[in-house]
Amino acid sequence: MRTASAPQLVQRINSIYNAKRGKKRLKKLSMSSLETASLRDENSESESDSDDRFKAHTQRLVHIQSMLKRAPSYRTLELELLEWQERELFEYFVVVSLKKKPSRNTYLPEVSYQFPKLDRPTKQMREAEERLKAIPQFCFPDAKDWLPVSEYSSETFSFMLTGEDGSRRFGYCRRLLPSGKGPRLPEVYCVISRLGCFGLFSKVLDEVERRRGISAALVYPFMRSLMESPFPAPGKTIKVKTFLPGAGNEVLELRRPMDSRLEHVDFECLFTCLSVRQLIRIFASLLLERRVIFIADKLSTLSSCSHAVVALLYPFSWQHTFIPVLPASMIDIVCCPTPFLVGLLSSSLPKLKELPVEEALMVNLGSDRFIRQMDDEDTLLPRKLQAALEQALERKNELISQDSDSDSDDECNTLNGLVSEVFIRFFVETVGHYSLFLTQSEKGERAFQREAFRKSVASKSIRRFLEVFMESQMFAGFIQDRELRKCRAKGLFEQRVEQYLEELPDTEQSGMNKFLRGLGNKMKFLHKKN
């Protein structure tokens, strides 16, 4: 059965890649040439060992793995999307205010209101208390820079807290000036949830702001009715009944988008702050799990750009430290030897320059320039695919407008949809053949044939890229997810991979299938021997 054809916009993106890449994608494989490769030690000498640069990249990623010494338990998008059913809409809501330090003219952020109150001293509650202690710093990462003001336009931003077990919680924040007259300090309304659903929580914050403008007492019943609501499944809407003096009973509708990949994401901010070439350099640095620091004047810029750049990695998940807005008091984190993506306000730049930061890419989002770089960012991706990425992104407006009169796929015909598809195609071109190398034992266990997967690629530059990328935590998490997967709904990446495999010329695919049948038999034989 043939899969549904790709939308017209996706076909145009694919044609840009096809023109840049050339015809041959996978080698015609024979059992004799690859049976040993797929079963041998992966650390043995390989064809690009003479290239010291690629060898150094690979060694760095292997070193990171040994430093983390983690059990192979990775964050995967699939698992996160399945867990939504077990969750409440949010865990708690806090108001964070600035309090003057005694005897000094500086301010400290602290929680002035909290819902629900943590009154049961269970282990879970103690952990929650610990998390609550960190929240004020994230709501006011710039607390030291504040003085009372008479006017201030509100800002919406978000942060992320990572637990010791790797679990993540999102903080959705609205910072504004409380009602009153004369100079005063802003406060932050913050909703903590385990769910990445920025649009939905922005709407919740609008309602909180509306109620608090009338009376702080109206916020509590609203948050209580919200907490009793179920979390909506993708594409579904929940209705929350509320009451507001003067307006009477109201029903608030909260809808969750169908596609969770792009929740919390706005690619517009990336193109406002960065040229296409700089964006691709940052993308390449993240793929090789380097340290990246964003610097900007505004919380909302840091927050938007950090979440957007991580979304470019789909179907892979960033496995390391991710702090879209790093409080000034925690700036020492940038001296950490493991990979990270953090955002810093410009006021922290003088302090940053004093710190002994190891190799890192430092990006000034206000001026589209790198404050510090490694100087090899242009050489990390396969050359032809990088050219295709660049061309498709440079032509983004033209590609979207070509499709605006057609009714092919509304989700695709937006900037978010187009940018996502351009990067998905990059991953389809590099790893889209992964499913051909998942072999299944008689017990039903899946195993990934790493060396055979890499060596089957016709392009030498893609093989070299894979040699490095396959050592990353991101790739390990992606493959582990596929090995364990029983029968889950196919995400967008899987749909595009199916279309890609159907595009392959018959000679490439029949050669591949013949090889895999032979490899499967060989694996069974070895399994029995052991």
Coordinates of C-alpha atoms in Angstrom, one line a residue, residues 36-50 55 58 450-451 454-455 467 471:
T36 CA 31.6 -8.1 8.8
A37 CA 31.2 -4.4 9.1
S38 CA 27.8 -4.7 10.8
L39 CA 29.0 -7.2 13.4
R40 CA 32.5 -5.9 14.2
D41 CA 33.7 -3.6 17.0
E42 CA 32.4 -0.1 16.3
N43 CA 35.7 1.5 17.6
S44 CA 37.8 -0.2 15.0
E45 CA 39.5 1.9 12.3
S46 CA 37.1 3.3 9.7
E47 CA 37.4 5.1 6.4
S48 CA 37.5 8.7 7.8
D49 CA 40.1 8.1 10.6
S50 CA 42.7 9.9 8.5
K55 CA 38.1 12.1 14.8
T58 CA 33.9 11.9 17.7
R450 CA 25.1 0.8 13.4
E451 CA 28.1 0.2 11.1
R454 CA 26.4 4.3 8.2
K455 CA 28.2 2.5 5.5
E467 CA 30.3 8.9 12.3
E471 CA 28.1 9.2 19.1

